[in-house]
PDB file of C-alpha atoms in Angstrom:
ATOM      1  CA  UNK A   1     103.203  82.876 117.281  1.00  0.00           C
ATOM      2  CA  UNK A   2     102.413  82.566 113.580  1.00  0.00           C
ATOM      3  CA  UNK A   3     103.859  79.498 111.897  1.00  0.00           C
ATOM      4  CA  UNK A   4     103.702  78.353 108.284  1.00  0.00           C
ATOM      5  CA  UNK A   5     101.957  80.280 105.542  1.00  0.00           C
ATOM      6  CA  UNK A   6      99.094  77.854 104.945  1.00  0.00           C
ATOM      7  CA  UNK A   7      97.841  79.472 101.745  1.00  0.00           C
ATOM      8  CA  UNK A   8      97.375  82.607  99.675  1.00  0.00           C
ATOM      9  CA  UNK A   9      93.754  83.066  98.548  1.00  0.00           C
ATOM     10  CA  UNK A  10      93.011  84.666  95.170  1.00  0.00           C
ATOM     11  CA  UNK A  11      89.438  85.646  94.287  1.00  0.00           C
ATOM     12  CA  UNK A  12      88.741  84.987  90.604  1.00  0.00           C
ATOM     13  CA  UNK A  13      85.796  85.879  88.353  1.00  0.00           C
ATOM     14  CA  UNK A  14      86.103  82.668  86.284  1.00  0.00           C
ATOM     15  CA  UNK A  15      87.195  79.625  88.268  1.00  0.00           C
ATOM     16  CA  UNK A  16      87.625  77.358  85.245  1.00  0.00           C
ATOM     17  CA  UNK A  17      89.762  79.873  83.385  1.00  0.00           C
ATOM     18  CA  UNK A  18      91.961  80.534  86.421  1.00  0.00           C
ATOM     19  CA  UNK A  19      92.400  76.796  87.084  1.00  0.00           C
ATOM     20  CA  UNK A  20      93.332  76.169  83.440  1.00  0.00           C
ATOM     21  CA  UNK A  21      95.834  79.019  83.549  1.00  0.00           C
ATOM     22  CA  UNK A  22      97.576  77.690  86.655  1.00  0.00           C
ATOM     23  CA  UNK A  23      97.562  74.132  85.272  1.00  0.00           C
ATOM     24  CA  UNK A  24      98.432  74.750  81.618  1.00  0.00           C
ATOM     25  CA  UNK A  25     100.305  78.063  81.507  1.00  0.00           C
ATOM     26  CA  UNK A  26     102.018  78.048  84.910  1.00  0.00           C
ATOM     27  CA  UNK A  27     102.353  74.247  85.076  1.00  0.00           C
ATOM     28  CA  UNK A  28     101.117  73.818  88.656  1.00  0.00           C
ATOM     29  CA  UNK A  29      99.246  70.959  90.353  1.00  0.00           C
ATOM     30  CA  UNK A  30      95.584  72.042  90.396  1.00  0.00           C
ATOM     31  CA  UNK A  31      92.900  70.208  92.385  1.00  0.00           C
ATOM     32  CA  UNK A  32      89.176  69.861  91.698  1.00  0.00           C
ATOM     33  CA  UNK A  33      86.596  72.547  92.600  1.00  0.00           C
ATOM     34  CA  UNK A  34      85.059  72.097  96.053  1.00  0.00           C
ATOM     35  CA  UNK A  35      81.833  73.853  97.056  1.00  0.00           C
ATOM     36  CA  UNK A  36      81.948  75.310 100.558  1.00  0.00           C
ATOM     37  CA  UNK A  37      78.335  76.425 101.099  1.00  0.00           C
ATOM     38  CA  UNK A  38      78.978  77.367 104.745  1.00  0.00           C
ATOM     39  CA  UNK A  39      81.536  79.909 103.526  1.00  0.00           C
ATOM     40  CA  UNK A  40      79.754  81.021 100.345  1.00  0.00           C
ATOM     41  CA  UNK A  41      82.628  80.041  98.079  1.00  0.00           C
ATOM     42  CA  UNK A  42      83.773  77.398  95.656  1.00  0.00           C
ATOM     43  CA  UNK A  43      87.496  76.746  96.105  1.00  0.00           C
ATOM     44  CA  UNK A  44      90.249  75.116  94.109  1.00  0.00           C
ATOM     45  CA  UNK A  45      93.543  74.347  95.817  1.00  0.00           C
ATOM     46  CA  UNK A  46      96.786  74.597  93.901  1.00  0.00           C
ATOM     47  CA  UNK A  47      99.573  72.614  95.510  1.00  0.00           C
ATOM     48  CA  UNK A  48     103.020  74.195  95.451  1.00  0.00           C
ATOM     49  CA  UNK A  49     106.035  72.439  96.976  1.00  0.00           C
ATOM     50  CA  UNK A  50     105.917  74.566 100.144  1.00  0.00           C
ATOM     51  CA  UNK A  51     102.373  75.980 100.434  1.00  0.00           C
ATOM     52  CA  UNK A  52      99.061  76.284  98.608  1.00  0.00           C
ATOM     53  CA  UNK A  53      97.183  78.808  96.484  1.00  0.00           C
ATOM     54  CA  UNK A  54      93.434  78.847  97.086  1.00  0.00           C
ATOM     55  CA  UNK A  55      91.333  80.089  94.164  1.00  0.00           C
ATOM     56  CA  UNK A  56      88.026  81.497  95.444  1.00  0.00           C
ATOM     57  CA  UNK A  57      84.819  82.012  93.502  1.00  0.00           C
ATOM     58  CA  UNK A  58      81.457  83.190  94.924  1.00  0.00           C
ATOM     59  CA  UNK A  59      78.889  80.502  95.741  1.00  0.00           C
ATOM     60  CA  UNK A  60      75.337  81.701  96.400  1.00  0.00           C
ATOM     61  CA  UNK A  61      73.854  85.168  96.624  1.00  0.00           C
ATOM     62  CA  UNK A  62      75.444  86.139  99.951  1.00  0.00           C
ATOM     63  CA  UNK A  63      79.013  85.168  99.186  1.00  0.00           C
ATOM     64  CA  UNK A  64      81.480  87.172 101.316  1.00  0.00           C
ATOM     65  CA  UNK A  65      83.745  87.618  98.296  1.00  0.00           C
ATOM     66  CA  UNK A  66      81.078  89.095  96.007  1.00  0.00           C
ATOM     67  CA  UNK A  67      81.867  92.643  97.101  1.00  0.00           C
ATOM     68  CA  UNK A  68      85.584  92.085  96.598  1.00  0.00           C
ATOM     69  CA  UNK A  69      84.985  90.964  92.997  1.00  0.00           C
ATOM     70  CA  UNK A  70      82.627  93.897  92.405  1.00  0.00           C
ATOM     71  CA  UNK A  71      85.512  96.191  93.396  1.00  0.00           C
ATOM     72  CA  UNK A  72      88.143  94.074  91.616  1.00  0.00           C
ATOM     73  CA  UNK A  73      86.418  92.610  88.552  1.00  0.00           C
ATOM     74  CA  UNK A  74      89.616  90.986  87.227  1.00  0.00           C
ATOM     75  CA  UNK A  75      90.114  89.271  90.599  1.00  0.00           C
ATOM     76  CA  UNK A  76      92.945  89.735  93.065  1.00  0.00           C
ATOM     77  CA  UNK A  77      94.670  88.483  96.177  1.00  0.00           C
ATOM     78  CA  UNK A  78      91.964  88.248  98.837  1.00  0.00           C
ATOM     79  CA  UNK A  79      93.741  87.036 101.968  1.00  0.00           C
ATOM     80  CA  UNK A  80      96.698  85.156 103.387  1.00  0.00           C
ATOM     81  CA  UNK A  81      96.433  82.392 105.970  1.00  0.00           C
ATOM     82  CA  UNK A  82      98.964  81.790 108.726  1.00  0.00           C
ATOM     83  CA  UNK A  83      98.974  78.672 110.868  1.00  0.00           C
ATOM     84  CA  UNK A  84      98.920  78.909 114.656  1.00  0.00           C
ATOM     85  CA  UNK A  85      99.227  76.130 117.245  1.00  0.00           C
ATOM     86  CA  UNK A  86      96.400  77.340 119.467  1.00  0.00           C
ATOM     87  CA  UNK A  87      93.786  79.573 117.900  1.00  0.00           C
ATOM     88  CA  UNK A  88      92.157  80.658 121.155  1.00  0.00           C
ATOM     89  CA  UNK A  89      95.507  81.655 122.646  1.00  0.00           C
ATOM     90  CA  UNK A  90      96.301  83.525 119.417  1.00  0.00           C
ATOM     91  CA  UNK A  91      92.964  85.328 119.510  1.00  0.00           C
ATOM     92  CA  UNK A  92      93.446  86.395 123.111  1.00  0.00           C
ATOM     93  CA  UNK A  93      96.975  87.628 122.453  1.00  0.00           C
ATOM     94  CA  UNK A  94      95.773  89.642 119.456  1.00  0.00           C
ATOM     95  CA  UNK A  95      92.813  91.081 121.344  1.00  0.00           C
ATOM     96  CA  UNK A  96      95.143  92.143 124.163  1.00  0.00           C
ATOM     97  CA  UNK A  97      97.251  93.959 121.532  1.00  0.00           C
ATOM     98  CA  UNK A  98      94.151  95.807 120.312  1.00  0.00           C
ATOM     99  CA  UNK A  99      93.669  93.888 117.038  1.00  0.00           C
ATOM    100  CA  UNK A 100      90.107  93.189 115.935  1.00  0.00           C
ATOM    101  CA  UNK A 101      88.873  89.707 115.100  1.00  0.00           C
ATOM    102  CA  UNK A 102      86.084  89.670 112.502  1.00  0.00           C
ATOM    103  CA  UNK A 103      82.642  88.269 113.298  1.00  0.00           C
ATOM    104  CA  UNK A 104      81.725  86.902 116.701  1.00  0.00           C
ATOM    105  CA  UNK A 105      85.321  86.295 117.739  1.00  0.00           C
ATOM    106  CA  UNK A 106      84.665  82.558 117.981  1.00  0.00           C
ATOM    107  CA  UNK A 107      86.573  80.312 115.540  1.00  0.00           C
ATOM    108  CA  UNK A 108      84.641  78.784 112.646  1.00  0.00           C
ATOM    109  CA  UNK A 109      85.467  75.634 110.728  1.00  0.00           C
ATOM    110  CA  UNK A 110      87.480  76.526 107.641  1.00  0.00           C
ATOM    111  CA  UNK A 111      87.869  74.909 104.213  1.00  0.00           C
ATOM    112  CA  UNK A 112      90.341  72.378 105.673  1.00  0.00           C
ATOM    113  CA  UNK A 113      87.977  71.370 108.496  1.00  0.00           C
ATOM    114  CA  UNK A 114      90.083  73.187 111.101  1.00  0.00           C
ATOM    115  CA  UNK A 115      89.243  76.186 113.310  1.00  0.00           C
ATOM    116  CA  UNK A 116      89.863  79.548 111.664  1.00  0.00           C
ATOM    117  CA  UNK A 117      89.533  83.254 112.478  1.00  0.00           C
ATOM    118  CA  UNK A 118      89.894  86.357 110.316  1.00  0.00           C
ATOM    119  CA  UNK A 119      91.592  89.554 111.502  1.00  0.00           C
ATOM    120  CA  UNK A 120      90.511  93.050 110.534  1.00  0.00           C
ATOM    121  CA  UNK A 121      92.559  94.256 107.536  1.00  0.00           C
ATOM    122  CA  UNK A 122      92.657  97.826 108.847  1.00  0.00           C
ATOM    123  CA  UNK A 123      94.619  96.532 111.837  1.00  0.00           C
ATOM    124  CA  UNK A 124      97.124  94.660 109.638  1.00  0.00           C
ATOM    125  CA  UNK A 125      98.448  97.001 106.931  1.00  0.00           C
ATOM    126  CA  UNK A 126      95.416  96.534 104.679  1.00  0.00           C
ATOM    127  CA  UNK A 127      95.862  92.750 104.595  1.00  0.00           C
ATOM    128  CA  UNK A 128      93.050  90.346 105.428  1.00  0.00           C
ATOM    129  CA  UNK A 129      94.694  87.652 107.570  1.00  0.00           C
ATOM    130  CA  UNK A 130      93.166  84.267 108.297  1.00  0.00           C
ATOM    131  CA  UNK A 131      94.553  82.257 111.204  1.00  0.00           C
ATOM    132  CA  UNK A 132      94.133  78.495 111.059  1.00  0.00           C
ATOM    133  CA  UNK A 133      94.877  76.126 113.907  1.00  0.00           C
ATOM    134  CA  UNK A 134      97.396  73.705 112.391  1.00  0.00           C
TER     135      UNK A 134
ATOM    136  CA  UNK B   1     106.752  75.069  85.780  1.00  0.00           C
ATOM    137  CA  UNK B   2     106.276  77.202  88.895  1.00  0.00           C
ATOM    138  CA  UNK B   3     107.893  75.831  92.026  1.00  0.00           C
ATOM    139  CA  UNK B   4     107.938  77.154  95.574  1.00  0.00           C
ATOM    140  CA  UNK B   5     106.164  80.304  96.671  1.00  0.00           C
ATOM    141  CA  UNK B   6     109.243  82.419  97.359  1.00  0.00           C
ATOM    142  CA  UNK B   7     107.421  85.253  99.125  1.00  0.00           C
ATOM    143  CA  UNK B   8     104.280  87.331  99.496  1.00  0.00           C
ATOM    144  CA  UNK B   9     104.987  91.069  99.260  1.00  0.00           C
ATOM    145  CA  UNK B  10     102.940  93.525 101.307  1.00  0.00           C
ATOM    146  CA  UNK B  11     103.230  97.264 100.665  1.00  0.00           C
ATOM    147  CA  UNK B  12     103.041  99.208 103.922  1.00  0.00           C
ATOM    148  CA  UNK B  13     102.778 102.931 104.669  1.00  0.00           C
ATOM    149  CA  UNK B  14     104.878 102.681 107.863  1.00  0.00           C
ATOM    150  CA  UNK B  15     107.669 100.117 107.705  1.00  0.00           C
ATOM    151  CA  UNK B  16     108.622 100.388 111.373  1.00  0.00           C
ATOM    152  CA  UNK B  17     105.056  99.942 112.562  1.00  0.00           C
ATOM    153  CA  UNK B  18     104.482  96.944 110.285  1.00  0.00           C
ATOM    154  CA  UNK B  19     107.735  95.313 111.365  1.00  0.00           C
ATOM    155  CA  UNK B  20     106.884  95.833 115.035  1.00  0.00           C
ATOM    156  CA  UNK B  21     103.446  94.350 114.491  1.00  0.00           C
ATOM    157  CA  UNK B  22     104.801  91.214 112.838  1.00  0.00           C
ATOM    158  CA  UNK B  23     107.517  90.876 115.489  1.00  0.00           C
ATOM    159  CA  UNK B  24     105.610  91.764 118.639  1.00  0.00           C
ATOM    160  CA  UNK B  25     101.942  91.042 117.919  1.00  0.00           C
ATOM    161  CA  UNK B  26     102.246  88.139 115.467  1.00  0.00           C
ATOM    162  CA  UNK B  27     105.465  86.767 116.971  1.00  0.00           C
ATOM    163  CA  UNK B  28     107.351  86.273 113.700  1.00  0.00           C
ATOM    164  CA  UNK B  29     111.068  86.478 112.872  1.00  0.00           C
ATOM    165  CA  UNK B  30     111.587  89.930 111.357  1.00  0.00           C
ATOM    166  CA  UNK B  31     114.809  90.974 109.605  1.00  0.00           C
ATOM    167  CA  UNK B  32     116.402  94.432 109.285  1.00  0.00           C
ATOM    168  CA  UNK B  33     115.328  97.010 106.687  1.00  0.00           C
ATOM    169  CA  UNK B  34     117.302  96.814 103.424  1.00  0.00           C
ATOM    170  CA  UNK B  35     117.327  99.674 100.930  1.00  0.00           C
ATOM    171  CA  UNK B  36     117.010  98.524  97.319  1.00  0.00           C
ATOM    172  CA  UNK B  37     117.613 101.755  95.381  1.00  0.00           C
ATOM    173  CA  UNK B  38     117.558  99.947  92.017  1.00  0.00           C
ATOM    174  CA  UNK B  39     113.984  98.874  92.765  1.00  0.00           C
ATOM    175  CA  UNK B  40     112.808 102.015  94.551  1.00  0.00           C
ATOM    176  CA  UNK B  41     111.896 100.176  97.735  1.00  0.00           C
ATOM    177  CA  UNK B  42     113.062  99.488 101.241  1.00  0.00           C
ATOM    178  CA  UNK B  43     112.287  95.883 102.173  1.00  0.00           C
ATOM    179  CA  UNK B  44     112.052  93.874 105.362  1.00  0.00           C
ATOM    180  CA  UNK B  45     111.912  90.092 105.132  1.00  0.00           C
ATOM    181  CA  UNK B  46     109.866  88.110 107.623  1.00  0.00           C
ATOM    182  CA  UNK B  47     110.955  84.498 107.832  1.00  0.00           C
ATOM    183  CA  UNK B  48     108.179  81.929 108.205  1.00  0.00           C
ATOM    184  CA  UNK B  49     108.967  78.193 108.467  1.00  0.00           C
ATOM    185  CA  UNK B  50     108.065  77.570 104.808  1.00  0.00           C
ATOM    186  CA  UNK B  51     108.301  80.916 102.974  1.00  0.00           C
ATOM    187  CA  UNK B  52     108.828  84.648 103.497  1.00  0.00           C
ATOM    188  CA  UNK B  53     106.775  87.807 103.762  1.00  0.00           C
ATOM    189  CA  UNK B  54     108.394  90.860 102.160  1.00  0.00           C
ATOM    190  CA  UNK B  55     107.308  94.207 103.584  1.00  0.00           C
ATOM    191  CA  UNK B  56     107.751  96.944 100.961  1.00  0.00           C
ATOM    192  CA  UNK B  57     108.016 100.677 101.515  1.00  0.00           C
ATOM    193  CA  UNK B  58     108.719 103.336  98.853  1.00  0.00           C
ATOM    194  CA  UNK B  59     112.320 104.554  98.509  1.00  0.00           C
ATOM    195  CA  UNK B  60     112.880 107.675  96.422  1.00  0.00           C
ATOM    196  CA  UNK B  61     110.490 109.798  94.388  1.00  0.00           C
ATOM    197  CA  UNK B  62     109.936 107.282  91.569  1.00  0.00           C
ATOM    198  CA  UNK B  63     109.153 104.220  93.654  1.00  0.00           C
ATOM    199  CA  UNK B  64     107.040 101.714  91.690  1.00  0.00           C
ATOM    200  CA  UNK B  65     104.884 101.095  94.768  1.00  0.00           C
ATOM    201  CA  UNK B  66     104.011 104.755  95.381  1.00  0.00           C
ATOM    202  CA  UNK B  67     100.909 104.539  93.181  1.00  0.00           C
ATOM    203  CA  UNK B  68      99.780 101.360  94.929  1.00  0.00           C
ATOM    204  CA  UNK B  69      99.977 103.074  98.332  1.00  0.00           C
ATOM    205  CA  UNK B  70      98.178 106.140  96.972  1.00  0.00           C
ATOM    206  CA  UNK B  71      95.317 103.820  95.993  1.00  0.00           C
ATOM    207  CA  UNK B  72      95.633 101.697  99.155  1.00  0.00           C
ATOM    208  CA  UNK B  73      96.721 104.079 101.914  1.00  0.00           C
ATOM    209  CA  UNK B  74      96.504 101.407 104.640  1.00  0.00           C
ATOM    210  CA  UNK B  75      98.752  99.144 102.569  1.00  0.00           C
ATOM    211  CA  UNK B  76      97.923  95.786 101.059  1.00  0.00           C
ATOM    212  CA  UNK B  77      99.219  92.664  99.356  1.00  0.00           C
ATOM    213  CA  UNK B  78     101.243  93.880  96.384  1.00  0.00           C
ATOM    214  CA  UNK B  79     102.498  90.722  94.653  1.00  0.00           C
ATOM    215  CA  UNK B  80     103.381  87.070  95.039  1.00  0.00           C
ATOM    216  CA  UNK B  81     106.629  85.505  93.854  1.00  0.00           C
ATOM    217  CA  UNK B  82     106.939  82.015  92.444  1.00  0.00           C
ATOM    218  CA  UNK B  83     110.274  80.300  91.864  1.00  0.00           C
ATOM    219  CA  UNK B  84     111.160  78.855  88.473  1.00  0.00           C
ATOM    220  CA  UNK B  85     114.201  76.801  87.464  1.00  0.00           C
ATOM    221  CA  UNK B  86     114.902  78.675  84.231  1.00  0.00           C
ATOM    222  CA  UNK B  87     113.536  82.195  83.930  1.00  0.00           C
ATOM    223  CA  UNK B  88     114.161  82.560  80.194  1.00  0.00           C
ATOM    224  CA  UNK B  89     112.384  79.279  79.433  1.00  0.00           C
ATOM    225  CA  UNK B  90     109.519  80.408  81.696  1.00  0.00           C
ATOM    226  CA  UNK B  91     109.298  83.744  79.933  1.00  0.00           C
ATOM    227  CA  UNK B  92     109.199  82.138  76.504  1.00  0.00           C
ATOM    228  CA  UNK B  93     106.534  79.645  77.577  1.00  0.00           C
ATOM    229  CA  UNK B  94     104.407  82.453  79.006  1.00  0.00           C
ATOM    230  CA  UNK B  95     104.844  84.649  75.940  1.00  0.00           C
ATOM    231  CA  UNK B  96     103.815  81.731  73.713  1.00  0.00           C
ATOM    232  CA  UNK B  97     100.653  81.428  75.835  1.00  0.00           C
ATOM    233  CA  UNK B  98      99.915  85.131  75.270  1.00  0.00           C
ATOM    234  CA  UNK B  99     100.827  86.386  78.757  1.00  0.00           C
ATOM    235  CA  UNK B 100     102.529  89.758  78.977  1.00  0.00           C
ATOM    236  CA  UNK B 101     105.816  90.280  80.788  1.00  0.00           C
ATOM    237  CA  UNK B 102     106.226  93.777  82.267  1.00  0.00           C
ATOM    238  CA  UNK B 103     109.024  96.089  81.176  1.00  0.00           C
ATOM    239  CA  UNK B 104     111.557  95.134  78.516  1.00  0.00           C
ATOM    240  CA  UNK B 105     110.968  91.411  78.875  1.00  0.00           C
ATOM    241  CA  UNK B 106     114.553  90.907  80.033  1.00  0.00           C
ATOM    242  CA  UNK B 107     115.059  89.645  83.604  1.00  0.00           C
ATOM    243  CA  UNK B 108     116.329  92.113  86.193  1.00  0.00           C
ATOM    244  CA  UNK B 109     118.223  91.368  89.373  1.00  0.00           C
ATOM    245  CA  UNK B 110     115.757  91.096  92.267  1.00  0.00           C
ATOM    246  CA  UNK B 111     116.050  91.756  95.987  1.00  0.00           C
ATOM    247  CA  UNK B 112     117.698  88.336  96.478  1.00  0.00           C
ATOM    248  CA  UNK B 113     120.314  88.979  93.769  1.00  0.00           C
ATOM    249  CA  UNK B 114     118.647  86.541  91.371  1.00  0.00           C
ATOM    250  CA  UNK B 115     116.978  87.140  87.982  1.00  0.00           C
ATOM    251  CA  UNK B 116     113.323  88.167  88.219  1.00  0.00           C
ATOM    252  CA  UNK B 117     110.451  89.090  85.908  1.00  0.00           C
ATOM    253  CA  UNK B 118     106.989  90.477  86.598  1.00  0.00           C
ATOM    254  CA  UNK B 119     103.859  89.337  84.744  1.00  0.00           C
ATOM    255  CA  UNK B 120     100.967  91.595  83.833  1.00  0.00           C
ATOM    256  CA  UNK B 121      98.255  91.355  86.532  1.00  0.00           C
ATOM    257  CA  UNK B 122      95.466  91.661  83.968  1.00  0.00           C
ATOM    258  CA  UNK B 123      96.662  88.383  82.441  1.00  0.00           C
ATOM    259  CA  UNK B 124      96.686  86.612  85.847  1.00  0.00           C
ATOM    260  CA  UNK B 125      93.357  87.198  87.604  1.00  0.00           C
ATOM    261  CA  UNK B 126      94.328  90.628  88.883  1.00  0.00           C
ATOM    262  CA  UNK B 127      97.425  89.287  90.636  1.00  0.00           C
ATOM    263  CA  UNK B 128     100.865  90.778  90.113  1.00  0.00           C
ATOM    264  CA  UNK B 129     103.174  87.753  89.827  1.00  0.00           C
ATOM    265  CA  UNK B 130     106.945  87.892  90.157  1.00  0.00           C
ATOM    266  CA  UNK B 131     108.976  84.973  88.847  1.00  0.00           C
ATOM    267  CA  UNK B 132     112.392  84.401  90.404  1.00  0.00           C
ATOM    268  CA  UNK B 133     114.968  81.966  89.123  1.00  0.00           C
ATOM    269  CA  UNK B 134     115.661  79.747  92.119  1.00  0.00           C
TER     270      UNK B 134
END
């Protein structure tokens, strides 16, 4: 069911410093910051030959990653995103297996403009998993 | 400098349960368990179309991931591995930029039989980064 690893998301306390580190120290291709007010984050995508790294920084007072950074002030890996062909079929298969989908259970539009869902980390070995319809 | 994302490593408290979940619930291609006594882990590789997930479970009393699982009993994302063409050149470039390499600073042989190094998470936004010579 799951396909490509779309991205690994890393929450960072200083977006500019993290972007400079990936560009200058690690020599990667780093994009511009993009505000995603619907998701409460500013993101920067780093393009690797086979996938992407998504740097996440809180945007606004209610950012969903604020609590994560409070617990992990240096930052850390926040989630991984797998692609699926059909997000509603994936959701139904997961629900039938007893896995919890976060929120209402209806897909939202993610940072790439495609439907996404998040799965409960307690149901997946402590890992927050995003599914994105490819 | 960094190239492909070689793998994302997830430490899990129950290797069989995690493997079954990836195989049966998430529908991925899951390999057999491999003991890596030199690294104090048993690993299972999950093959995605563009990269791999490495499930890690402690092997032996001195496993380097034991402390991580004590702090994260449900499991969690442990590290990400980027490929580099020349690991000694990468190490020297990182050291010149002030980033700390874990251990002696000399590459070890990783789970794929290739030279690897780990970078200090405090120097990389809380993320443990493995570099593997491709």
